[in-house]
mmCIF file of C-alpha atoms in Angstrom:
data_model
loop_
_atom_site.group_PDB
_atom_site.id
_atom_site.type_symbol
_atom_site.label_atom_id
_atom_site.label_comp_id
_atom_site.label_asym_id
_atom_site.label_seq_id
_atom_site.Cartn_x
_atom_site.Cartn_y
_atom_site.Cartn_z
ATOM 1 C CA UNK A 7 0.139 -0.049 -0.421
ATOM 2 C CA UNK A 8 0.534 3.728 -0.363
ATOM 3 C CA UNK A 9 1.568 5.089 2.940
ATOM 4 C CA UNK A 10 3.211 8.602 4.231
ATOM 5 C CA UNK A 11 6.620 8.546 6.662
ATOM 6 C CA UNK A 12 8.428 10.278 8.772
ATOM 7 C CA UNK A 13 12.023 9.390 7.110
ATOM 8 C CA UNK A 14 13.621 11.895 9.180
ATOM 9 C CA UNK A 15 12.051 14.102 12.072
ATOM 10 C CA UNK A 16 12.496 17.940 10.284
ATOM 11 C CA UNK A 17 11.144 20.397 9.183
ATOM 12 C CA UNK A 18 8.036 19.625 6.808
ATOM 13 C CA UNK A 19 8.966 21.424 4.023
ATOM 14 C CA UNK A 20 12.870 19.823 3.614
ATOM 15 C CA UNK A 21 10.987 16.682 2.873
ATOM 16 C CA UNK A 22 10.856 14.937 6.193
ATOM 17 C CA UNK A 23 7.380 13.687 5.248
ATOM 18 C CA UNK A 24 7.634 10.947 2.499
ATOM 19 C CA UNK A 25 5.491 8.950 0.507
ATOM 20 C CA UNK A 26 6.409 5.395 0.164
ATOM 21 C CA UNK A 27 5.584 1.882 0.172
ATOM 22 C CA UNK A 28 4.592 -0.061 3.111
ATOM 23 C CA UNK A 29 2.879 -3.688 3.634
ATOM 24 C CA UNK A 30 -1.168 -3.764 4.124
ATOM 25 C CA UNK A 31 -0.734 -3.928 7.983
ATOM 26 C CA UNK A 32 -2.255 -7.099 9.628
ATOM 27 C CA UNK A 33 -4.476 -6.782 12.358
ATOM 28 C CA UNK A 34 -4.099 -8.689 15.906
ATOM 29 C CA UNK A 35 -6.563 -10.385 17.207
ATOM 30 C CA UNK A 36 -8.217 -7.663 19.160
ATOM 31 C CA UNK A 37 -7.915 -5.561 15.962
ATOM 32 C CA UNK A 38 -10.058 -4.166 13.363
ATOM 33 C CA UNK A 39 -8.359 -3.845 9.836
ATOM 34 C CA UNK A 40 -9.589 -0.031 8.195
ATOM 35 C CA UNK A 41 -9.637 1.296 4.830
ATOM 36 C CA UNK A 42 -8.509 4.761 5.334
ATOM 37 C CA UNK A 43 -11.415 6.727 3.492
ATOM 38 C CA UNK A 44 -10.556 10.859 5.071
ATOM 39 C CA UNK A 45 -8.107 11.709 7.988
ATOM 40 C CA UNK A 46 -7.879 14.647 9.707
ATOM 41 C CA UNK A 47 -4.974 17.148 9.801
ATOM 42 C CA UNK A 48 -3.707 17.904 13.008
ATOM 43 C CA UNK A 49 -1.088 19.697 14.772
ATOM 44 C CA UNK A 50 0.069 17.007 16.551
ATOM 45 C CA UNK A 51 0.811 15.317 13.087
ATOM 46 C CA UNK A 52 3.202 18.005 13.001
ATOM 47 C CA UNK A 53 5.013 17.844 16.043
ATOM 48 C CA UNK A 54 5.326 14.320 15.521
ATOM 49 C CA UNK A 55 6.615 15.139 11.436
ATOM 50 C CA UNK A 56 9.050 18.271 12.665
ATOM 51 C CA UNK A 57 10.475 16.044 15.675
ATOM 52 C CA UNK A 58 8.933 18.381 18.559
ATOM 53 C CA UNK A 59 7.550 14.887 20.182
ATOM 54 C CA UNK A 60 10.382 12.365 20.687
ATOM 55 C CA UNK A 61 10.019 9.269 18.596
ATOM 56 C CA UNK A 62 8.216 6.302 19.162
ATOM 57 C CA UNK A 63 8.189 4.243 16.250
ATOM 58 C CA UNK A 64 10.845 5.309 13.252
ATOM 59 C CA UNK A 65 9.367 5.799 9.894
ATOM 60 C CA UNK A 66 5.739 6.550 11.193
ATOM 61 C CA UNK A 67 2.817 7.205 9.597
ATOM 62 C CA UNK A 68 1.142 9.960 10.868
ATOM 63 C CA UNK A 69 -2.807 10.322 11.296
ATOM 64 C CA UNK A 70 -5.012 10.313 13.913
ATOM 65 C CA UNK A 71 -8.247 11.552 12.857
ATOM 66 C CA UNK A 72 -9.246 8.605 10.567
ATOM 67 C CA UNK A 73 -12.974 7.771 9.161
ATOM 68 C CA UNK A 74 -12.367 3.954 7.138
ATOM 69 C CA UNK A 75 -14.507 1.016 6.720
ATOM 70 C CA UNK A 76 -13.548 -2.081 8.515
ATOM 71 C CA UNK A 77 -11.234 -4.443 5.774
ATOM 72 C CA UNK A 78 -11.150 -7.234 8.145
ATOM 73 C CA UNK A 79 -10.175 -7.838 12.357
ATOM 74 C CA UNK A 80 -8.540 -10.214 14.233
ATOM 75 C CA UNK A 81 -9.587 -13.945 16.116
ATOM 76 C CA UNK A 82 -11.265 -12.165 19.038
ATOM 77 C CA UNK A 83 -13.412 -9.543 17.632
ATOM 78 C CA UNK A 84 -16.553 -9.402 17.932
ATOM 79 C CA UNK A 85 -19.702 -7.171 17.481
ATOM 80 C CA UNK A 86 -18.237 -5.284 13.973
ATOM 81 C CA UNK A 87 -18.498 -6.247 10.620
ATOM 82 C CA UNK A 88 -16.519 -6.107 7.391
ATOM 83 C CA UNK A 89 -17.756 -2.423 5.617
ATOM 84 C CA UNK A 90 -19.087 -1.263 8.932
ATOM 85 C CA UNK A 91 -17.750 2.888 9.039
ATOM 86 C CA UNK A 92 -15.635 3.368 12.056
ATOM 87 C CA UNK A 93 -13.532 6.082 13.676
ATOM 88 C CA UNK A 94 -10.194 5.810 14.739
ATOM 89 C CA UNK A 95 -8.245 8.573 17.160
ATOM 90 C CA UNK A 96 -5.233 9.683 18.832
ATOM 91 C CA UNK A 97 -6.273 7.077 22.176
ATOM 92 C CA UNK A 98 -5.185 3.735 20.965
ATOM 93 C CA UNK A 99 -4.498 1.552 23.980
ATOM 94 C CA UNK A 100 -4.459 1.590 27.953
ATOM 95 C CA UNK A 101 -3.375 -1.060 29.710
ATOM 96 C CA UNK A 102 -6.511 -1.409 31.340
ATOM 97 C CA UNK A 103 -5.545 -2.478 34.555
ATOM 98 C CA UNK A 104 -3.207 0.788 36.644
ATOM 99 C CA UNK A 105 -4.396 2.696 38.830
ATOM 100 C CA UNK A 106 -5.171 5.753 36.724
ATOM 101 C CA UNK A 107 -7.391 3.351 34.447
ATOM 102 C CA UNK A 108 -9.011 1.973 37.097
ATOM 103 C CA UNK A 109 -10.255 5.207 38.258
ATOM 104 C CA UNK A 110 -11.456 6.636 34.979
ATOM 105 C CA UNK A 111 -8.165 8.785 34.116
ATOM 106 C CA UNK A 112 -7.142 6.085 31.361
ATOM 107 C CA UNK A 113 -5.843 9.432 29.771
ATOM 108 C CA UNK A 114 -2.816 9.151 31.918
ATOM 109 C CA UNK A 115 -1.994 5.463 31.884
ATOM 110 C CA UNK A 116 1.828 5.267 31.679
ATOM 111 C CA UNK A 117 1.460 2.051 29.233
ATOM 112 C CA UNK A 118 -1.029 4.232 26.877
ATOM 113 C CA UNK A 119 -0.229 4.306 23.142
ATOM 114 C CA UNK A 120 -1.157 6.451 20.058
ATOM 115 C CA UNK A 121 -2.336 6.276 16.465
ATOM 116 C CA UNK A 122 0.364 7.899 14.360
ATOM 117 C CA UNK A 123 2.909 7.809 16.987
ATOM 118 C CA UNK A 124 3.421 4.542 18.990
ATOM 119 C CA UNK A 125 1.344 2.868 15.650
ATOM 120 C CA UNK A 126 1.159 3.564 12.008
ATOM 121 C CA UNK A 127 -1.677 5.872 11.238
ATOM 122 C CA UNK A 128 -4.244 7.277 8.637
ATOM 123 C CA UNK A 129 -1.991 9.099 6.098
ATOM 124 C CA UNK A 130 -1.936 5.524 4.399
ATOM 125 C CA UNK A 131 -4.368 2.970 2.742
ATOM 126 C CA UNK A 132 -5.325 1.242 5.564
ATOM 127 C CA UNK A 133 -4.653 1.275 9.391
ATOM 128 C CA UNK A 134 -5.566 -0.760 12.309
ATOM 129 C CA UNK A 135 -7.068 -0.075 15.644
ATOM 130 C CA UNK A 136 -7.971 -2.362 18.616
ATOM 131 C CA UNK A 137 -11.303 -2.845 18.266
ATOM 132 C CA UNK A 138 -12.338 -1.741 21.790
ATOM 133 C CA UNK A 139 -10.938 1.738 21.036
ATOM 134 C CA UNK A 140 -12.454 2.668 17.713
ATOM 135 C CA UNK A 141 -15.393 4.610 17.584
ATOM 136 C CA UNK A 142 -18.949 3.506 16.091
ATOM 137 C CA UNK A 143 -20.117 6.831 13.564
ATOM 138 C CA UNK A 144 -23.507 8.484 13.059
ATOM 139 C CA UNK A 145 -24.655 7.206 9.617
ATOM 140 C CA UNK A 146 -26.153 10.578 8.330
ATOM 141 C CA UNK A 147 -22.559 12.654 8.450
ATOM 142 C CA UNK A 148 -20.402 12.991 5.629
ATOM 143 C CA UNK A 149 -16.542 11.297 6.010
ATOM 144 C CA UNK A 150 -15.118 15.036 5.721
ATOM 145 C CA UNK A 151 -17.302 15.991 8.496
ATOM 146 C CA UNK A 152 -16.483 13.665 10.794
ATOM 147 C CA UNK A 153 -12.680 13.061 10.532
ATOM 148 C CA UNK A 154 -11.473 16.509 12.761
ATOM 149 C CA UNK A 155 -13.998 15.738 15.584
ATOM 150 C CA UNK A 156 -12.012 12.379 16.263
ATOM 151 C CA UNK A 157 -9.458 14.330 17.944
ATOM 152 C CA UNK A 158 -9.683 18.213 17.574
ATOM 153 C CA UNK A 159 -13.188 18.339 18.634
ATOM 154 C CA UNK A 160 -12.571 15.640 21.448
ATOM 155 C CA UNK A 161 -9.851 17.410 22.373
ATOM 156 C CA UNK A 162 -11.018 20.635 22.478
ATOM 157 C CA UNK A 163 -14.293 18.823 24.885
ATOM 158 C CA UNK A 164 -12.016 17.729 27.400
ATOM 159 C CA UNK A 165 -9.500 21.136 27.608
ATOM 160 C CA UNK A 166 -13.511 22.979 27.895
ATOM 161 C CA UNK A 167 -13.929 20.268 31.031
ATOM 162 C CA UNK A 168 -10.603 20.708 32.625
ATOM 163 C CA UNK A 169 -11.190 24.578 31.794
ATOM 164 C CA UNK A 170 -13.671 24.610 34.967
ATOM 165 C CA UNK A 171 -16.280 27.119 33.087
ATOM 166 C CA UNK A 172 -18.814 27.938 34.857
ATOM 167 C CA UNK A 173 -22.609 28.200 33.350
ATOM 168 C CA UNK A 174 -23.643 31.404 31.742
ATOM 169 C CA UNK A 175 -19.551 32.026 32.232
ATOM 170 C CA UNK A 176 -16.783 34.255 29.925
ATOM 171 C CA UNK A 177 -14.666 31.681 27.880
ATOM 172 C CA UNK A 178 -10.804 33.119 26.617
ATOM 173 C CA UNK A 179 -9.924 31.172 23.171
ATOM 174 C CA UNK A 180 -6.264 31.452 22.015
ATOM 175 C CA UNK A 181 -5.697 30.347 18.857
ATOM 176 C CA UNK A 182 -8.270 29.431 16.684
ATOM 177 C CA UNK A 183 -7.693 26.342 14.417
ATOM 178 C CA UNK A 184 -9.461 23.155 14.029
ATOM 179 C CA UNK A 185 -9.909 22.105 17.524
ATOM 180 C CA UNK A 186 -10.441 25.960 19.206
ATOM 181 C CA UNK A 187 -13.788 26.913 16.208
ATOM 182 C CA UNK A 188 -15.148 22.981 18.037
ATOM 183 C CA UNK A 189 -15.005 24.017 21.253
ATOM 184 C CA UNK A 190 -16.343 27.047 20.842
ATOM 185 C CA UNK A 191 -19.097 25.785 19.094
ATOM 186 C CA UNK A 192 -19.612 23.633 22.415
ATOM 187 C CA UNK A 193 -19.377 26.465 24.561
ATOM 188 C CA UNK A 194 -21.940 28.704 23.070
ATOM 189 C CA UNK A 195 -24.183 25.925 22.852
ATOM 190 C CA UNK A 196 -23.610 26.071 26.598
ATOM 191 C CA UNK A 197 -24.232 29.013 27.297
ATOM 192 C CA UNK A 198 -21.147 30.673 26.860
ATOM 193 C CA UNK A 199 -19.839 34.259 26.256
ATOM 194 C CA UNK A 200 -16.812 33.358 23.862
ATOM 195 C CA UNK A 201 -14.515 35.186 23.093
ATOM 196 C CA UNK A 202 -11.187 34.733 20.938
ATOM 197 C CA UNK A 203 -7.790 35.997 20.983
ATOM 198 C CA UNK A 204 -5.825 34.121 17.622
ATOM 199 C CA UNK A 205 -3.475 35.270 14.597
ATOM 200 C CA UNK A 206 -4.829 35.779 11.315
ATOM 201 C CA UNK A 207 -7.765 37.390 10.144
ATOM 202 C CA UNK A 208 -9.441 34.240 8.459
ATOM 203 C CA UNK A 209 -9.874 32.765 11.838
ATOM 204 C CA UNK A 210 -11.128 35.946 13.258
ATOM 205 C CA UNK A 211 -13.812 36.212 11.055
ATOM 206 C CA UNK A 212 -14.545 32.389 11.430
ATOM 207 C CA UNK A 213 -14.805 33.028 15.295
ATOM 208 C CA UNK A 214 -17.347 35.991 15.117
ATOM 209 C CA UNK A 215 -19.666 33.766 12.014
ATOM 210 C CA UNK A 216 -19.744 31.074 14.728
ATOM 211 C CA UNK A 217 -20.688 33.657 17.119
ATOM 212 C CA UNK A 218 -18.113 34.716 19.227
ATOM 213 C CA UNK A 219 -18.791 37.464 20.905
ATOM 214 C CA UNK A 220 -15.353 39.558 20.070
ATOM 215 C CA UNK A 221 -12.141 38.232 18.198
ATOM 216 C CA UNK A 222 -9.004 40.213 18.565
ATOM 217 C CA UNK A 223 -5.215 39.043 18.357
ATOM 218 C CA UNK A 224 -3.529 36.994 20.902
ATOM 219 C CA UNK A 225 -1.961 39.332 22.490
ATOM 220 C CA UNK A 226 -4.512 41.927 22.869
ATOM 221 C CA UNK A 227 -6.713 42.049 26.457
ATOM 222 C CA UNK A 228 -10.193 41.127 25.917
ATOM 223 C CA UNK A 229 -12.763 43.190 26.485
ATOM 224 C CA UNK A 230 -14.210 41.433 29.644
ATOM 225 C CA UNK A 231 -12.156 39.530 32.213
ATOM 226 C CA UNK A 232 -12.297 35.646 31.935
ATOM 227 C CA UNK A 233 -13.703 33.124 33.904
ATOM 228 C CA UNK A 234 -12.276 30.258 31.865
ATOM 229 C CA UNK A 235 -9.637 30.564 29.061
ATOM 230 C CA UNK A 236 -7.841 27.891 26.669
ATOM 231 C CA UNK A 237 -4.495 28.270 25.250
ATOM 232 C CA UNK A 238 -4.888 25.819 21.891
ATOM 233 C CA UNK A 239 -1.837 27.577 20.575
ATOM 234 C CA UNK A 240 1.412 26.307 21.668
ATOM 235 C CA UNK A 241 2.592 29.123 22.395
ATOM 236 C CA UNK A 242 4.253 29.742 25.622
ATOM 237 C CA UNK A 243 4.530 33.251 25.716
ATOM 238 C CA UNK A 244 0.874 33.513 25.974
ATOM 239 C CA UNK A 245 0.860 31.771 29.306
ATOM 240 C CA UNK A 246 0.837 34.897 31.458
ATOM 241 C CA UNK A 247 -1.022 36.873 28.987
ATOM 242 C CA UNK A 248 -4.058 34.300 29.378
ATOM 243 C CA UNK A 249 -3.783 34.259 33.103
ATOM 244 C CA UNK A 250 -3.392 37.862 33.661
ATOM 245 C CA UNK A 251 -7.195 37.658 31.130
ATOM 246 C CA UNK A 252 -8.896 35.665 33.818
ATOM 247 C CA UNK A 253 -10.849 37.165 36.070
ATOM 248 C CA UNK A 254 -10.334 36.362 40.202
ATOM 249 C CA UNK A 255 -10.429 32.483 40.710
ATOM 250 C CA UNK A 256 -10.214 31.738 37.146
ATOM 251 C CA UNK A 257 -8.491 28.566 35.167
ATOM 252 C CA UNK A 258 -6.327 28.315 32.382
ATOM 253 C CA UNK A 259 -6.122 25.443 30.316
ATOM 254 C CA UNK A 260 -2.844 24.357 27.964
ATOM 255 C CA UNK A 261 -4.777 22.383 25.355
ATOM 256 C CA UNK A 262 -1.425 21.369 22.954
ATOM 257 C CA UNK A 263 0.336 18.211 23.752
ATOM 258 C CA UNK A 264 3.515 20.189 22.557
ATOM 259 C CA UNK A 265 4.369 24.088 24.230
ATOM 260 C CA UNK A 266 7.540 25.837 23.517
ATOM 261 C CA UNK A 267 9.024 27.190 26.790
ATOM 262 C CA UNK A 268 6.619 29.859 29.456
ATOM 263 C CA UNK A 269 8.244 32.606 30.305
ATOM 264 C CA UNK A 270 8.774 33.302 34.312
ATOM 265 C CA UNK A 271 5.247 34.350 35.745
ATOM 266 C CA UNK A 272 4.969 37.010 38.038
ATOM 267 C CA UNK A 273 2.929 35.977 41.057
ATOM 268 C CA UNK A 274 1.286 38.861 41.974
ATOM 269 C CA UNK A 275 -0.008 39.650 38.587
ATOM 270 C CA UNK A 276 -0.587 36.227 37.066
ATOM 271 C CA UNK A 277 -1.097 33.770 39.403
ATOM 272 C CA UNK A 278 -2.551 35.346 43.060
ATOM 273 C CA UNK A 279 -6.195 35.826 43.423
ATOM 274 C CA UNK A 280 -6.657 31.390 43.629
ATOM 275 C CA UNK A 281 -5.939 31.747 39.371
ATOM 276 C CA UNK A 282 -5.454 27.893 38.254
ATOM 277 C CA UNK A 283 -3.136 27.066 35.242
ATOM 278 C CA UNK A 284 -4.228 23.004 34.262
ATOM 279 C CA UNK A 285 -2.734 21.070 31.567
ATOM 280 C CA UNK A 286 -4.467 18.491 29.219
ATOM 281 C CA UNK A 287 -3.296 15.200 28.289
ATOM 282 C CA UNK A 288 -4.523 13.542 25.587
ATOM 283 C CA UNK A 289 -8.868 12.059 26.077
ATOM 284 C CA UNK A 290 -10.660 8.955 27.998
ATOM 285 C CA UNK A 291 -13.132 6.843 25.317
ATOM 286 C CA UNK A 292 -15.639 8.842 27.299
ATOM 287 C CA UNK A 293 -14.670 11.899 26.430
ATOM 288 C CA UNK A 294 -14.858 11.010 23.454
ATOM 289 C CA UNK A 295 -18.958 9.312 23.875
ATOM 290 C CA UNK A 296 -19.781 11.996 24.758
ATOM 291 C CA UNK A 297 -18.089 14.803 22.960
ATOM 292 C CA UNK A 298 -19.333 12.803 19.827
ATOM 293 C CA UNK A 299 -23.004 12.655 21.231
ATOM 294 C CA UNK A 300 -22.915 16.699 22.441
ATOM 295 C CA UNK A 301 -22.284 17.134 18.629
ATOM 296 C CA UNK A 302 -24.798 15.581 16.811
ATOM 297 C CA UNK A 303 -27.113 17.197 19.519
ATOM 298 C CA UNK A 304 -25.615 20.835 18.829
ATOM 299 C CA UNK A 305 -24.946 20.477 15.626
ATOM 300 C CA UNK A 306 -21.096 21.236 16.323
ATOM 301 C CA UNK A 307 -19.659 20.851 12.737
ATOM 302 C CA UNK A 308 -15.959 21.530 11.091
ATOM 303 C CA UNK A 309 -15.151 24.167 8.512
ATOM 304 C CA UNK A 310 -13.204 21.920 6.443
ATOM 305 C CA UNK A 311 -10.755 22.544 3.917
ATOM 306 C CA UNK A 312 -10.261 19.142 1.639
ATOM 307 C CA UNK A 313 -6.528 17.977 -0.194
ATOM 308 C CA UNK A 314 -6.058 14.300 -1.348
ATOM 309 C CA UNK A 315 -4.064 12.079 0.645
ATOM 310 C CA UNK A 316 -0.997 12.376 -1.845
ATOM 311 C CA UNK A 317 -0.889 15.846 -0.643
ATOM 312 C CA UNK A 318 -0.752 15.427 2.932
ATOM 313 C CA UNK A 319 2.622 17.027 3.426
ATOM 314 C CA UNK A 320 1.098 20.292 1.042
ATOM 315 C CA UNK A 321 -1.552 20.683 4.074
ATOM 316 C CA UNK A 322 1.024 20.070 6.764
ATOM 317 C CA UNK A 323 2.746 23.281 5.257
ATOM 318 C CA UNK A 324 -0.235 25.203 4.834
ATOM 319 C CA UNK A 325 -0.715 24.135 8.211
ATOM 320 C CA UNK A 326 2.142 25.665 9.802
ATOM 321 C CA UNK A 327 1.764 28.200 7.916
ATOM 322 C CA UNK A 328 -1.486 29.586 8.287
ATOM 323 C CA UNK A 329 -3.247 29.492 5.228
ATOM 324 C CA UNK A 330 -6.429 28.067 6.506
ATOM 325 C CA UNK A 331 -8.683 28.611 9.533
ATOM 326 C CA UNK A 332 -10.785 25.660 10.730
ATOM 327 C CA UNK A 333 -8.999 22.346 10.046
ATOM 328 C CA UNK A 334 -7.765 20.466 6.577
ATOM 329 C CA UNK A 335 -9.221 16.803 5.936
ATOM 330 C CA UNK A 336 -7.209 14.291 3.892
ATOM 331 C CA UNK A 337 -9.296 12.251 1.238
ATOM 332 C CA UNK A 338 -7.680 8.983 0.184
ATOM 333 C CA UNK A 339 -6.916 9.097 -3.261
ATOM 334 C CA UNK A 340 -4.245 6.624 -3.556
ATOM 335 C CA UNK A 341 -4.571 3.265 -5.237
#
């Protein structure tokens, strides 16, 4: 099969991602073989390609917002049929037995493994997924619309919960890409006032079109103090900026898997008055199920820009440069 491979982590402009031939993967006893139809492009893919995240699997195929159909399965799989449409997301496997898993925090499992980082992902014709970690998808939504929900949406949802937004509260979103524009729709549907702080006129326009109360540059002050904020941009310099924008008792959640260095914080201006700074680590499968249900209930939808899978490198370059609003989705054109 044809698949994209991180041949040598480095700048995506330098050819670190290459289209190669790989064998069609063989599913394990508890796994599904999935023929990829669409795969969202996530900033985490860029971190894998460029080496911001340490190499877990040499030559890995990125991609973890996958919509496809079951093309085969292992001997122990029950409840799935060939041709059934499924979703494959970032969290691939946990041990299910550690203390974190036992208390419902499988996202913190030390043995957790991830699609497109520990195992080959969806920038390919086929991939595999443990059946217990595959998502069943609604039949009335198309592949391209669904793909970004499987990571950008799920992570945005977990970040929103980590931000402890009170009912009817004031939420600031720093950065407004694939994840933030889905998170904003959930927050708005739940009655929040949303202020967006981000670079790029197109992203600010999209925010206002979706119902944000304001949209300003990332380093500007929002028009009112925030009860909660989420940092989606992987820019550590924005941490003190967002903390200073919080009202007393506010919470800032940092949503990314990678963040540039955070400058020194000033206790009196940045953290005093019981402000909280929280990180977000992956997600649980329950987060995914809850978010997909909310998305269906409230009509949460991704603003998408499609690329052929054969041009995945171009999509990542455009993501890095901020050339599109919303989310990019690769549509499988490989044969």
